[in-house]
Short mmCIF file of C-alpha atoms in Angstrom, two decimals:
data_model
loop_
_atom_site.label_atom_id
_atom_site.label_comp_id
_atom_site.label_asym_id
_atom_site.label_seq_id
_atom_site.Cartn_x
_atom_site.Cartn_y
_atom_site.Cartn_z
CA UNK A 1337 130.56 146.53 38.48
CA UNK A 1338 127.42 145.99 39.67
CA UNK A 1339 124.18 145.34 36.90
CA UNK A 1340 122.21 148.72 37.37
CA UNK A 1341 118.70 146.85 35.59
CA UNK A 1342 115.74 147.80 38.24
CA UNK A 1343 113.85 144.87 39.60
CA UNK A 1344 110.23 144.83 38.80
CA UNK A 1345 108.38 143.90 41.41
CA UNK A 1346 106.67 140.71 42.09
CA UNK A 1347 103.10 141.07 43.36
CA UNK A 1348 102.71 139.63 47.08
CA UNK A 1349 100.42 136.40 46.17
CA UNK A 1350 98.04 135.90 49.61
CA UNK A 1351 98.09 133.71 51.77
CA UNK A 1352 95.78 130.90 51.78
CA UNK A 1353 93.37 131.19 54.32
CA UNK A 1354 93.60 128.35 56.74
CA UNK A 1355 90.44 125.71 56.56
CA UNK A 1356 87.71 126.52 58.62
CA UNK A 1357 86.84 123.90 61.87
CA UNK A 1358 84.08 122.38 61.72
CA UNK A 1359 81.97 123.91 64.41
CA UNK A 1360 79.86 121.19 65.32
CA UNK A 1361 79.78 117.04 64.78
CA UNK A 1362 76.88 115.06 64.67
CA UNK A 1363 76.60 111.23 66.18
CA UNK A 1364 74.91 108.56 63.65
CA UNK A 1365 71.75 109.08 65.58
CA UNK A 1366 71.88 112.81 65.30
CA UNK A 1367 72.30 112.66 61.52
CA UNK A 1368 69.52 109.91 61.07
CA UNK A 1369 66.96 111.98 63.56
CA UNK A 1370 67.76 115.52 61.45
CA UNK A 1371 67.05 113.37 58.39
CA UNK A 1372 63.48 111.79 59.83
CA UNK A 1373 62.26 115.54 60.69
CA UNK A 1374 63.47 116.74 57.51
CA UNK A 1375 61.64 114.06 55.41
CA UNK A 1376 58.77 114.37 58.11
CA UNK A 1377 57.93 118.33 57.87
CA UNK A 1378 54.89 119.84 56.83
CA UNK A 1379 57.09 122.33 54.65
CA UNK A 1380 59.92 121.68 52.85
CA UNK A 1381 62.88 122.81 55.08
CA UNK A 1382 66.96 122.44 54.13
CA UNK A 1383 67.69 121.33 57.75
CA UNK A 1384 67.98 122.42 61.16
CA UNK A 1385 68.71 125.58 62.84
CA UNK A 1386 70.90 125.33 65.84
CA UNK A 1387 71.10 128.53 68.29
CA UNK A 1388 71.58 129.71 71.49
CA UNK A 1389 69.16 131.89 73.78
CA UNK A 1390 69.26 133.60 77.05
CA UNK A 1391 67.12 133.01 80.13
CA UNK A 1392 66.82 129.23 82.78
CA UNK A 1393 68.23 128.54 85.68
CA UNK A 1394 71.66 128.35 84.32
CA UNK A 1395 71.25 131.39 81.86
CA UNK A 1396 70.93 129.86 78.52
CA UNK A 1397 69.82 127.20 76.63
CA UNK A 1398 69.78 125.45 73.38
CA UNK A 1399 67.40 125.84 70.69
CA UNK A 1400 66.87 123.68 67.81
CA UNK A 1401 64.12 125.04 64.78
CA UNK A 1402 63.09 123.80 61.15
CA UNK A 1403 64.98 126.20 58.62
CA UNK A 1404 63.07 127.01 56.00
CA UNK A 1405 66.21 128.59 54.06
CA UNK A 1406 70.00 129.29 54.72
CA UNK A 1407 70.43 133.03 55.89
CA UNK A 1408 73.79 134.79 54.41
CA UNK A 1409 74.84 135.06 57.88
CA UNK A 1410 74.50 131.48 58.71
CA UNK A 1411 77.55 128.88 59.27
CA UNK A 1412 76.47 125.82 57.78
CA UNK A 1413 77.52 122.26 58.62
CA UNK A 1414 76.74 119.39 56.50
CA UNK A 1415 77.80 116.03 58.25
CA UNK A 1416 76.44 112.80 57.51
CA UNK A 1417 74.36 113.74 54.84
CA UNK A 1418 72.41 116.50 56.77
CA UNK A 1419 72.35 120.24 57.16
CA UNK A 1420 72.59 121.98 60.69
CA UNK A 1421 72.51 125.63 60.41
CA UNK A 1422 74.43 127.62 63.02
CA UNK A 1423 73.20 131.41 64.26
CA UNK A 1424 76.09 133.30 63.70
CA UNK A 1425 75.83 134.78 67.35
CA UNK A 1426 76.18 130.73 68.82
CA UNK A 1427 79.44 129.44 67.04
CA UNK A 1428 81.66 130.53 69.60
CA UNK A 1429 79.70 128.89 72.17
CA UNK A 1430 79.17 125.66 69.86
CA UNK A 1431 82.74 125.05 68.94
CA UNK A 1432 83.76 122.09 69.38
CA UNK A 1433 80.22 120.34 69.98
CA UNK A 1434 79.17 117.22 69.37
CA UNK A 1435 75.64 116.92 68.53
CA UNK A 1436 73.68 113.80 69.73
CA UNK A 1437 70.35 112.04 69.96
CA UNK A 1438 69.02 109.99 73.05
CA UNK A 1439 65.78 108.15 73.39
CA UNK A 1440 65.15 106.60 76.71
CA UNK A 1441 61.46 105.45 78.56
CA UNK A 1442 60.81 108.91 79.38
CA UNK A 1443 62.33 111.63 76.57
CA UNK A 1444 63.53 111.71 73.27
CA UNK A 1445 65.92 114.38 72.32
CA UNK A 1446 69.20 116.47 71.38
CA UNK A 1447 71.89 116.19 73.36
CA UNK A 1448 74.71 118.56 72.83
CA UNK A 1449 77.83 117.34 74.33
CA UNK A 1450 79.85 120.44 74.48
CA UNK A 1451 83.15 121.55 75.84
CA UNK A 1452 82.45 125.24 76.59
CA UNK A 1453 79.75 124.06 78.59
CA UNK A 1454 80.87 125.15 82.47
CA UNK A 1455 77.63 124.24 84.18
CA UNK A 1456 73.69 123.16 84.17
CA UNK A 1457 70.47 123.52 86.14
CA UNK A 1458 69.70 120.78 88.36
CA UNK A 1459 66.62 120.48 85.78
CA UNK A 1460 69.13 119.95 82.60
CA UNK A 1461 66.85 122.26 80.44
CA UNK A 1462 69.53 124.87 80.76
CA UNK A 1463 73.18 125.56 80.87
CA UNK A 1464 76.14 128.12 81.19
CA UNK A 1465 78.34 128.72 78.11
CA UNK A 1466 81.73 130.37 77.86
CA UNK A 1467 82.69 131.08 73.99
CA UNK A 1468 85.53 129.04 72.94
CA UNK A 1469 89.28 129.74 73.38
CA UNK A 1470 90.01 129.91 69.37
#
């Protein structure tokens, strides 16, 4: 014969939700430039806001912004000892970046070396993004 006691049952524990990429990197000279501007403001900010607009010759471009505070919405990435804030609307097209700083005789600035990047004005103030394949 066969025990006839009912089996209670278990609760279904969740599964663990897998980590979270990083969305973007930042080079040594990124992370030392975000921390000169941060020290350097006029307010106090908690870091950099990295985003995405329309409009260039290619369509969109990069924009980079004091933050003042961290929005709920915001996907923050602390490498280095800095803060970059993403907008929530660009972290499918920053996947994956690296974020870098160049100075040369004539410009100083961000340079985003990014693999959804597909193409970019002859004038290299804009670019065309495809979100990432996640």
């Amino acid at each position: 014969m066969t025990d006839m006691t009912p089996i209670s049952p278990t609760p279904a524990s969740k599964p663990k939700p897998r980590p979270r990429p990083q969305v973007m990197k930042l080079t040594d000279a990124a992370a030392q430039r975000v921390a000169e501007l941060t020290k350097r403001a006029d307010s106090e900010i908690v870091g950099l806001r990295v985003g995405i607009k329309n409009g260039g010759c290619a369509g969109q471009s990069y924009t980079v912004e004091y933050a003042h505070d961290i929005r709920p919405t915001d996907e923050v990435v602390e490498d280095k000892g800095v803060k970059i804030l993403i907008d929530p609307k660009a972290v499918l097209f920053l996947l994956g970046t690296e974020m870098d700083y160049k100075v040369d005789k004539m410009s100083a600035q961000f340079i985003f070396n990014n693999p959804n990047q597909t193409g970019a004005c002859g004038c290299g103030e804009s670019v065309q993004l495809t979100a990432a394949k996640v």
